Tab-separated table of N, CA and C in Angstrom:
chain	number	residue	atom	x	y	z
G	1	MET	N	-73.435	43.016	31.577
G	1	MET	CA	-72.355	43.124	32.520
G	1	MET	C	-71.372	41.975	32.336
G	2	THR	N	-71.877	40.781	31.989
G	2	THR	CA	-70.964	39.653	31.792
G	2	THR	C	-70.106	39.847	30.551
G	3	ILE	N	-70.621	40.551	29.548
G	3	ILE	CA	-69.830	40.812	28.344
G	3	ILE	C	-68.641	41.697	28.703
G	4	LEU	N	-68.896	42.722	29.530
G	4	LEU	CA	-67.812	43.600	29.957
G	4	LEU	C	-66.780	42.815	30.752
G	5	ALA	N	-67.235	41.934	31.623
G	5	ALA	CA	-66.309	41.121	32.415
G	5	ALA	C	-65.484	40.216	31.505
G	6	MET	N	-66.127	39.620	30.483
G	6	MET	CA	-65.398	38.758	29.558
G	6	MET	C	-64.398	39.569	28.746
G	7	LEU	N	-64.803	40.773	28.307
G	7	LEU	CA	-63.911	41.628	27.539
G	7	LEU	C	-62.710	42.038	28.368
G	8	LEU	N	-62.947	42.428	29.608
G	8	LEU	CA	-61.844	42.825	30.469
G	8	LEU	C	-60.953	41.638	30.814
G	9	ALA	N	-61.550	40.451	31.020
G	9	ALA	CA	-60.745	39.257	31.297
G	9	ALA	C	-59.866	38.921	30.095
G	10	ALA	N	-60.431	39.030	28.901
G	10	ALA	CA	-59.646	38.775	27.686
G	10	ALA	C	-58.538	39.808	27.547
G	11	ALA	N	-58.858	41.054	27.878
G	11	ALA	CA	-57.852	42.107	27.797
G	11	ALA	C	-56.728	41.861	28.802
G	12	LEU	N	-57.084	41.444	30.009
G	12	LEU	CA	-56.065	41.170	31.019
G	12	LEU	C	-55.220	39.967	30.626
G	13	ALA	N	-55.853	38.951	30.029
G	13	ALA	CA	-55.089	37.788	29.564
G	13	ALA	C	-54.136	38.190	28.446
G	14	ALA	N	-54.601	39.064	27.573
G	14	ALA	CA	-53.741	39.538	26.485
G	14	ALA	C	-52.595	40.373	27.034
G	15	GLN	N	-52.842	41.119	28.114
G	15	GLN	CA	-51.788	41.927	28.710
G	15	GLN	C	-50.686	41.048	29.292
G	16	ALA	N	-51.049	39.860	29.763
G	16	ALA	CA	-50.054	38.981	30.352
G	16	ALA	C	-49.029	38.544	29.308
G	17	THR	N	-49.464	38.394	28.043
G	17	THR	CA	-48.551	37.963	26.992
G	17	THR	C	-48.062	39.117	26.132
G	18	ASP	N	-48.783	40.201	26.134
G	18	ASP	CA	-48.451	41.349	25.298
G	18	ASP	C	-48.604	42.603	26.148
G	19	THR	N	-47.840	43.626	25.856
G	19	THR	CA	-47.929	44.855	26.639
G	19	THR	C	-49.130	45.704	26.234
G	20	ARG	N	-49.815	45.348	25.162
G	20	ARG	CA	-50.984	46.107	24.721
G	20	ARG	C	-52.253	45.302	24.932
G	21	THR	N	-53.342	45.986	25.172
G	21	THR	CA	-54.633	45.337	25.371
G	21	THR	C	-55.308	45.092	24.030
G	22	THR	N	-56.452	44.420	24.080
G	22	THR	CA	-57.183	44.143	22.846
G	22	THR	C	-57.907	45.375	22.320
G	23	VAL	N	-58.167	46.358	23.170
G	23	VAL	CA	-58.824	47.592	22.740
G	23	VAL	C	-57.744	48.664	22.637
G	24	ARG	N	-57.377	48.978	21.403
G	24	ARG	CA	-56.347	49.981	21.134
G	24	ARG	C	-57.006	51.171	20.446
G	25	VAL	N	-56.942	52.329	21.088
G	25	VAL	CA	-57.700	53.502	20.653
G	25	VAL	C	-56.765	54.600	20.168
G	26	PHE	N	-57.105	55.150	19.015
G	26	PHE	CA	-56.420	56.324	18.476
G	26	PHE	C	-57.387	57.496	18.571
G	27	VAL	N	-57.031	58.546	19.336
G	27	VAL	CA	-57.882	59.725	19.529
G	27	VAL	C	-57.319	60.857	18.680
G	28	PHE	N	-58.191	61.502	17.908
G	28	PHE	CA	-57.743	62.578	17.012
G	28	PHE	C	-58.883	63.537	16.728
G	29	THR	N	-58.550	64.615	16.038
G	29	THR	CA	-59.544	65.527	15.484
G	29	THR	C	-59.015	66.027	14.152
G	30	GLU	N	-59.904	66.306	13.245
G	30	GLU	CA	-59.516	66.834	11.933
G	30	GLU	C	-59.297	68.335	12.073
G	31	THR	N	-58.194	68.822	11.510
G	31	THR	CA	-57.921	70.255	11.519
G	31	THR	C	-57.664	70.712	10.088
G	32	ALA	N	-58.094	71.918	9.803
G	32	ALA	CA	-57.923	72.471	8.464
G	32	ALA	C	-56.701	73.373	8.388
G	33	ALA	N	-56.092	73.664	9.531
G	33	ALA	CA	-54.939	74.567	9.548
G	33	ALA	C	-53.756	73.942	8.824
G	34	ALA	N	-53.143	74.718	7.944
G	34	ALA	CA	-51.950	74.247	7.233
G	34	ALA	C	-50.783	74.188	8.216
G	35	ALA	N	-49.773	73.456	7.850
G	35	ALA	CA	-48.600	73.332	8.715
G	35	ALA	C	-48.031	74.716	9.023
G	36	GLY	N	-47.872	74.998	10.285
G	36	GLY	CA	-47.330	76.282	10.690
G	36	GLY	C	-48.381	77.356	10.913
G	37	ALA	N	-49.589	77.157	10.409
G	37	ALA	CA	-50.652	78.144	10.589
G	37	ALA	C	-51.317	77.941	11.949
G	38	ALA	N	-51.776	79.022	12.514
G	38	ALA	CA	-52.447	78.950	13.816
G	38	ALA	C	-53.841	78.338	13.645
G	39	PRO	N	-54.206	77.380	14.509
G	39	PRO	CA	-55.540	76.795	14.411
G	39	PRO	C	-56.610	77.797	14.842
G	40	SER	N	-57.806	77.601	14.318
G	40	SER	CA	-58.929	78.462	14.677
G	40	SER	C	-59.318	78.187	16.133
G	41	PRO	N	-60.111	79.059	16.745
G	41	PRO	CA	-60.549	78.808	18.127
G	41	PRO	C	-61.307	77.485	18.267
G	42	ASP	N	-62.115	77.131	17.265
G	42	ASP	CA	-62.838	75.852	17.296
G	42	ASP	C	-61.855	74.687	17.262
G	43	GLU	N	-60.854	74.775	16.405
G	43	GLU	CA	-59.850	73.716	16.312
G	43	GLU	C	-59.030	73.611	17.596
G	44	ARG	N	-58.688	74.748	18.192
G	44	ARG	CA	-57.957	74.716	19.468
G	44	ARG	C	-58.784	74.019	20.539
G	45	GLY	N	-60.088	74.288	20.557
G	45	GLY	CA	-60.973	73.642	21.521
G	45	GLY	C	-61.019	72.139	21.314
G	46	ARG	N	-61.116	71.713	20.054
G	46	ARG	CA	-61.140	70.268	19.771
G	46	ARG	C	-59.810	69.614	20.107
G	47	LEU	N	-58.688	70.311	19.857
G	47	LEU	CA	-57.370	69.774	20.221
G	47	LEU	C	-57.247	69.629	21.743
G	48	ASP	N	-57.794	70.598	22.474
G	48	ASP	CA	-57.821	70.482	23.938
G	48	ASP	C	-58.674	69.292	24.362
G	49	ALA	N	-59.787	69.072	23.670
G	49	ALA	CA	-60.667	67.944	23.993
G	49	ALA	C	-59.973	66.611	23.706
G	50	VAL	N	-59.118	66.565	22.680
G	50	VAL	CA	-58.343	65.345	22.401
G	50	VAL	C	-57.464	65.025	23.609
G	51	ARG	N	-56.776	66.040	24.130
G	51	ARG	CA	-55.925	65.824	25.318
G	51	ARG	C	-56.762	65.394	26.518
G	52	ASP	N	-57.931	66.024	26.709
G	52	ASP	CA	-58.808	65.642	27.821
G	52	ASP	C	-59.267	64.193	27.691
G	53	MET	N	-59.617	63.784	26.463
G	53	MET	CA	-60.066	62.402	26.247
G	53	MET	C	-58.928	61.423	26.477
G	54	GLN	N	-57.729	61.759	26.037
G	54	GLN	CA	-56.582	60.878	26.255
G	54	GLN	C	-56.332	60.687	27.745
G	55	GLU	N	-56.403	61.776	28.508
G	55	GLU	CA	-56.207	61.671	29.959
G	55	GLU	C	-57.291	60.817	30.602
G	56	ALA	N	-58.540	60.978	30.170
G	56	ALA	CA	-59.640	60.197	30.744
G	56	ALA	C	-59.518	58.720	30.380
G	57	LEU	N	-59.099	58.418	29.142
G	57	LEU	CA	-58.989	57.023	28.711
G	57	LEU	C	-57.776	56.327	29.320
G	58	GLU	N	-56.734	57.078	29.666
G	58	GLU	CA	-55.560	56.471	30.293
G	58	GLU	C	-55.916	55.804	31.614
G	59	ARG	N	-56.952	56.277	32.266
G	59	ARG	CA	-57.367	55.733	33.563
G	59	ARG	C	-58.255	54.503	33.431
G	60	LYS	N	-58.653	54.167	32.219
G	60	LYS	CA	-59.561	53.040	32.005
G	60	LYS	C	-58.770	51.759	31.788
G	61	LYS	N	-59.097	50.746	32.570
G	61	LYS	CA	-58.435	49.446	32.406
G	61	LYS	C	-58.953	48.777	31.147
G	62	GLY	N	-58.080	48.045	30.493
G	62	GLY	CA	-58.470	47.327	29.287
G	62	GLY	C	-58.389	48.154	28.024
G	63	ILE	N	-57.949	49.412	28.142
G	63	ILE	CA	-57.849	50.294	26.979
G	63	ILE	C	-56.415	50.790	26.868
G	64	THR	N	-55.859	50.691	25.672
G	64	THR	CA	-54.520	51.196	25.394
G	64	THR	C	-54.636	52.320	24.376
G	65	LEU	N	-54.028	53.458	24.672
G	65	LEU	CA	-53.968	54.548	23.705
G	65	LEU	C	-52.766	54.328	22.797
G	66	VAL	N	-52.969	54.530	21.509
G	66	VAL	CA	-51.884	54.383	20.546
G	66	VAL	C	-51.679	55.722	19.844
G	67	SER	N	-50.450	55.943	19.366
G	67	SER	CA	-50.137	57.225	18.734
G	67	SER	C	-50.252	57.189	17.211
G	68	GLU	N	-50.442	56.008	16.644
G	68	GLU	CA	-50.596	55.866	15.197
G	68	GLU	C	-51.942	55.214	14.877
G	69	ARG	N	-52.616	55.758	13.883
G	69	ARG	CA	-53.915	55.217	13.480
G	69	ARG	C	-53.804	53.752	13.047
G	70	ALA	N	-52.691	53.373	12.417
G	70	ALA	CA	-52.513	52.008	11.927
G	70	ALA	C	-52.444	50.986	13.066
G	71	ASP	N	-52.056	51.414	14.271
G	71	ASP	CA	-51.950	50.505	15.410
G	71	ASP	C	-53.273	50.316	16.147
G	72	ALA	N	-54.287	51.090	15.793
G	72	ALA	CA	-55.560	51.082	16.519
G	72	ALA	C	-56.557	50.123	15.896
G	73	ASN	N	-57.439	49.568	16.747
G	73	ASN	CA	-58.589	48.852	16.220
G	73	ASN	C	-59.878	49.618	16.524
G	74	VAL	N	-59.751	50.759	17.224
G	74	VAL	CA	-60.864	51.675	17.452
G	74	VAL	C	-60.336	53.087	17.237
G	75	THR	N	-61.041	53.883	16.431
G	75	THR	CA	-60.677	55.288	16.278
G	75	THR	C	-61.731	56.144	16.964
G	76	MET	N	-61.262	57.200	17.607
G	76	MET	CA	-62.156	58.123	18.311
G	76	MET	C	-61.842	59.528	17.803
G	77	GLU	N	-62.797	60.099	17.083
G	77	GLU	CA	-62.626	61.439	16.537
G	77	GLU	C	-63.416	62.432	17.378
G	78	VAL	N	-62.752	63.484	17.838
G	78	VAL	CA	-63.444	64.573	18.532
G	78	VAL	C	-64.035	65.459	17.447
G	79	VAL	N	-65.363	65.485	17.346
G	79	VAL	CA	-66.016	66.255	16.285
G	79	VAL	C	-66.535	67.605	16.768
G	80	GLY	N	-66.637	67.775	18.065
G	80	GLY	CA	-67.127	69.054	18.560
G	80	GLY	C	-66.996	69.189	20.057
G	81	ARG	N	-67.046	70.429	20.475
G	81	ARG	CA	-66.976	70.745	21.897
G	81	ARG	C	-67.804	71.997	22.087
G	82	GLU	N	-68.676	71.980	23.070
G	82	GLU	CA	-69.507	73.161	23.295
G	82	GLU	C	-69.717	73.402	24.779
G	83	GLN	N	-70.033	74.636	25.049
G	83	GLN	CA	-70.266	75.050	26.426
G	83	GLN	C	-71.618	75.735	26.457
G	84	ARG	N	-72.514	75.215	27.284
G	84	ARG	CA	-73.857	75.799	27.382
G	84	ARG	C	-73.856	76.929	28.396
G	85	GLU	N	-74.738	77.866	28.143
G	85	GLU	CA	-74.841	79.024	29.034
G	85	GLU	C	-75.218	78.584	30.437
G	86	GLU	N	-74.586	79.220	31.382
G	86	GLU	CA	-74.906	78.925	32.772
G	86	GLU	C	-75.975	79.882	33.255
G	87	PRO	N	-76.757	79.453	34.218
G	87	PRO	CA	-77.798	80.342	34.736
G	87	PRO	C	-77.168	81.511	35.500
G	88	GLY	N	-77.916	82.596	35.593
G	88	GLY	CA	-77.435	83.753	36.332
G	88	GLY	C	-77.286	83.437	37.809
G	89	GLY	N	-76.338	84.056	38.438
G	89	GLY	CA	-76.067	83.806	39.848
G	89	GLY	C	-76.969	84.619	40.754
G	90	ALA	N	-76.896	84.309	42.026
G	90	ALA	CA	-77.734	84.989	43.005
G	90	ALA	C	-77.158	86.341	43.413
G	91	PHE	N	-75.914	86.600	43.121
G	91	PHE	CA	-75.257	87.822	43.559
G	91	PHE	C	-75.220	88.837	42.416
G	92	GLY	N	-76.335	89.480	42.171
G	92	GLY	CA	-76.414	90.499	41.134
G	92	GLY	C	-76.243	89.935	39.733
G	93	GLY	N	-76.637	88.671	39.522
G	93	GLY	CA	-76.541	88.051	38.211
G	93	GLY	C	-75.188	87.432	37.937
G	94	LYS	N	-74.243	87.550	38.852
G	94	LYS	CA	-72.907	86.990	38.670
G	94	LYS	C	-72.844	85.604	39.311
G	95	ALA	N	-72.289	84.657	38.588
G	95	ALA	CA	-72.070	83.329	39.138
G	95	ALA	C	-70.646	83.288	39.695
G	96	ILE	N	-70.508	82.847	40.918
G	96	ILE	CA	-69.192	82.784	41.549
G	96	ILE	C	-68.401	81.611	41.005
G	97	THR	N	-69.035	80.468	40.900
G	97	THR	CA	-68.399	79.264	40.367
G	97	THR	C	-69.090	78.891	39.069
G	98	ARG	N	-68.315	78.654	38.010
G	98	ARG	CA	-68.884	78.277	36.732
G	98	ARG	C	-69.538	76.909	36.826
G	99	MET	N	-70.831	76.840	36.512
G	99	MET	CA	-71.558	75.578	36.637
G	99	MET	C	-72.304	75.206	35.365
G	100	GLY	N	-72.038	75.883	34.261
G	100	GLY	CA	-72.702	75.550	33.006
G	100	GLY	C	-72.267	74.181	32.503
G	101	ASP	N	-73.028	73.620	31.580
G	101	ASP	CA	-72.714	72.304	31.025
G	101	ASP	C	-71.613	72.403	29.981
G	102	THR	N	-70.708	71.433	30.010
G	102	THR	CA	-69.689	71.282	28.980
G	102	THR	C	-69.970	69.975	28.262
G	103	ILE	N	-69.820	69.978	26.939
G	103	ILE	CA	-70.161	68.804	26.126
G	103	ILE	C	-69.023	68.526	25.152
G	104	ILE	N	-68.617	67.254	25.095
G	104	ILE	CA	-67.641	66.801	24.105
G	104	ILE	C	-68.344	65.776	23.229
G	105	ARG	N	-68.316	66.010	21.916
G	105	ARG	CA	-68.967	65.099	20.963
G	105	ARG	C	-67.902	64.279	20.243
G	106	LEU	N	-68.129	62.959	20.185
G	106	LEU	CA	-67.162	62.029	19.609
G	106	LEU	C	-67.822	61.163	18.547
G	107	ARG	N	-67.013	60.703	17.605
G	107	ARG	CA	-67.433	59.674	16.652
G	107	ARG	C	-66.429	58.539	16.807
G	108	VAL	N	-66.932	57.355	17.189
G	108	VAL	CA	-66.058	56.199	17.398
G	108	VAL	C	-66.353	55.160	16.317
G	109	ARG	N	-65.278	54.494	15.856
G	109	ARG	CA	-65.403	53.497	14.793
G	109	ARG	C	-64.550	52.289	15.127
G	110	THR	N	-65.088	51.116	14.826
G	110	THR	CA	-64.318	49.888	14.824
G	110	THR	C	-64.835	49.077	13.652
G	111	GLY	N	-63.976	48.793	12.707
G	111	GLY	CA	-64.423	48.104	11.494
G	111	GLY	C	-65.472	48.942	10.788
G	112	SER	N	-66.616	48.343	10.484
G	112	SER	CA	-67.695	49.079	9.827
G	112	SER	C	-68.710	49.626	10.830
G	113	ASP	N	-68.498	49.384	12.113
G	113	ASP	CA	-69.402	49.851	13.166
G	113	ASP	C	-68.994	51.257	13.594
G	114	GLU	N	-69.947	52.185	13.575
G	114	GLU	CA	-69.684	53.579	13.904
G	114	GLU	C	-70.804	54.121	14.774
G	115	SER	N	-70.450	54.926	15.772
G	115	SER	CA	-71.451	55.543	16.646
G	115	SER	C	-70.985	56.926	17.075
G	116	ASP	N	-71.950	57.745	17.443
G	116	ASP	CA	-71.658	59.052	18.022
G	116	ASP	C	-71.876	58.959	19.518
G	117	ILE	N	-70.952	59.526	20.280
G	117	ILE	CA	-71.022	59.523	21.739
G	117	ILE	C	-70.901	60.958	22.203
G	118	LYS	N	-71.659	61.289	23.234
G	118	LYS	CA	-71.617	62.640	23.791
G	118	LYS	C	-71.308	62.525	25.278
G	119	GLY	N	-70.280	63.230	25.720
G	119	GLY	CA	-69.952	63.285	27.141
G	119	GLY	C	-70.326	64.642	27.691
G	120	MET	N	-71.009	64.653	28.831
G	120	MET	CA	-71.444	65.912	29.434
G	120	MET	C	-70.886	66.028	30.840
G	121	GLY	N	-70.541	67.239	31.208
G	121	GLY	CA	-70.065	67.506	32.555
G	121	GLY	C	-70.503	68.884	32.979
G	122	GLN	N	-70.450	69.110	34.264
G	122	GLN	CA	-70.838	70.418	34.757
G	122	GLN	C	-69.590	71.146	35.237
G	123	GLY	N	-69.321	72.287	34.621
G	123	GLY	CA	-68.241	73.134	35.078
G	123	GLY	C	-66.918	72.974	34.356
G	124	THR	N	-66.422	71.747	34.152
G	124	THR	CA	-65.090	71.583	33.565
G	124	THR	C	-65.119	70.611	32.393
G	125	TRP	N	-64.133	70.769	31.514
G	125	TRP	CA	-64.018	69.872	30.353
G	125	TRP	C	-63.595	68.478	30.799
G	126	GLY	N	-62.830	68.380	31.866
G	126	GLY	CA	-62.401	67.076	32.365
G	126	GLY	C	-63.582	66.203	32.763
G	127	ARG	N	-64.605	66.803	33.338
G	127	ARG	CA	-65.812	66.042	33.712
G	127	ARG	C	-66.529	65.518	32.475
G	128	ALA	N	-66.601	66.331	31.442
G	128	ALA	CA	-67.236	65.892	30.193
G	128	ALA	C	-66.427	64.760	29.568
G	129	ALA	N	-65.093	64.856	29.617
G	129	ALA	CA	-64.234	63.811	29.052
G	129	ALA	C	-64.387	62.506	29.838
G	130	ARG	N	-64.452	62.582	31.157
G	130	ARG	CA	-64.635	61.364	31.967
G	130	ARG	C	-65.984	60.718	31.681
G	131	ASP	N	-67.031	61.531	31.502
G	131	ASP	CA	-68.342	60.988	31.159
G	131	ASP	C	-68.300	60.319	29.789
G	132	ALA	N	-67.640	60.942	28.827
G	132	ALA	CA	-67.517	60.356	27.486
G	132	ALA	C	-66.716	59.055	27.550
G	133	ALA	N	-65.668	59.004	28.370
G	133	ALA	CA	-64.866	57.785	28.507
G	133	ALA	C	-65.709	56.662	29.114
G	134	ASP	N	-66.546	56.982	30.093
G	134	ASP	CA	-67.438	55.974	30.686
G	134	ASP	C	-68.422	55.448	29.643
G	135	ARG	N	-68.974	56.352	28.842
G	135	ARG	CA	-69.914	55.939	27.788
G	135	ARG	C	-69.198	55.108	26.720
G	136	PHE	N	-67.947	55.431	26.449
G	136	PHE	CA	-67.153	54.668	25.488
G	136	PHE	C	-66.929	53.234	25.985
G	137	VAL	N	-66.624	53.077	27.262
G	137	VAL	CA	-66.430	51.732	27.830
G	137	VAL	C	-67.712	50.917	27.679
G	138	LYS	N	-68.854	51.534	27.902
G	138	LYS	CA	-70.136	50.832	27.722
G	138	LYS	C	-70.345	50.475	26.258
G	139	TRP	N	-69.949	51.365	25.354
G	139	TRP	CA	-70.069	51.102	23.919
G	139	TRP	C	-69.206	49.909	23.544
G	140	ILE	N	-67.976	49.867	24.053
G	140	ILE	CA	-67.061	48.754	23.786
G	140	ILE	C	-67.632	47.450	24.330
G	141	ALA	N	-68.249	47.511	25.496
G	141	ALA	CA	-68.791	46.302	26.112
G	141	ALA	C	-69.893	45.677	25.255
G	142	ARG	N	-70.541	46.476	24.425
G	142	ARG	CA	-71.625	45.960	23.563
G	142	ARG	C	-71.111	45.365	22.259
G	143	ARG	N	-69.821	45.482	21.990
G	143	ARG	CA	-69.272	44.932	20.750
G	143	ARG	C	-67.798	44.619	20.942
G	144	GLU	N	-67.318	43.681	20.229
G	144	GLU	CA	-65.886	43.346	20.237
G	144	GLU	C	-65.239	44.139	19.109
G	145	PRO	N	-64.195	44.922	19.408
G	145	PRO	CA	-63.544	45.688	18.330
G	145	PRO	C	-63.043	44.777	17.211
G	146	LYS	N	-63.247	45.253	15.993
G	146	LYS	CA	-62.811	44.496	14.817
G	146	LYS	C	-61.540	45.130	14.275
G	147	ARG	N	-60.831	44.406	13.456
G	147	ARG	CA	-59.641	44.959	12.806
G	147	ARG	C	-60.054	46.040	11.823
G	148	ILE	N	-59.295	47.093	11.786
G	148	ILE	CA	-59.583	48.188	10.834
G	148	ILE	C	-58.726	47.996	9.595
């Protein structure tokens, strides 16, 4: 916990002199679609997950999202997104509210350090993204981002 406090204090001190924090994250996904071609359903799902992750990370203090990979010291790749089957409902097998698990799988890198993170939520992709963002903050707290 003290490492996280020190990291956030350093980030806040850096913000006082610079508009960017020490943790600069580039969120992306690899797509095989050629320019102008429609992405596959899997690629569309991962692109949606990129937007969900960006929204979740924007709310985290000490983290700055960047639009160019060269400006980042941490890269976050959305490698997958899945939805688990929900149990049958009590009303003739129909579920009134969707409650199945949603999962966003990420690969995060800083320097030569790389890890896989999984965010899970019940019902919506936003919940899975917020869980992944929380796990990412804990991952950052265990290491100081290195230059890429």
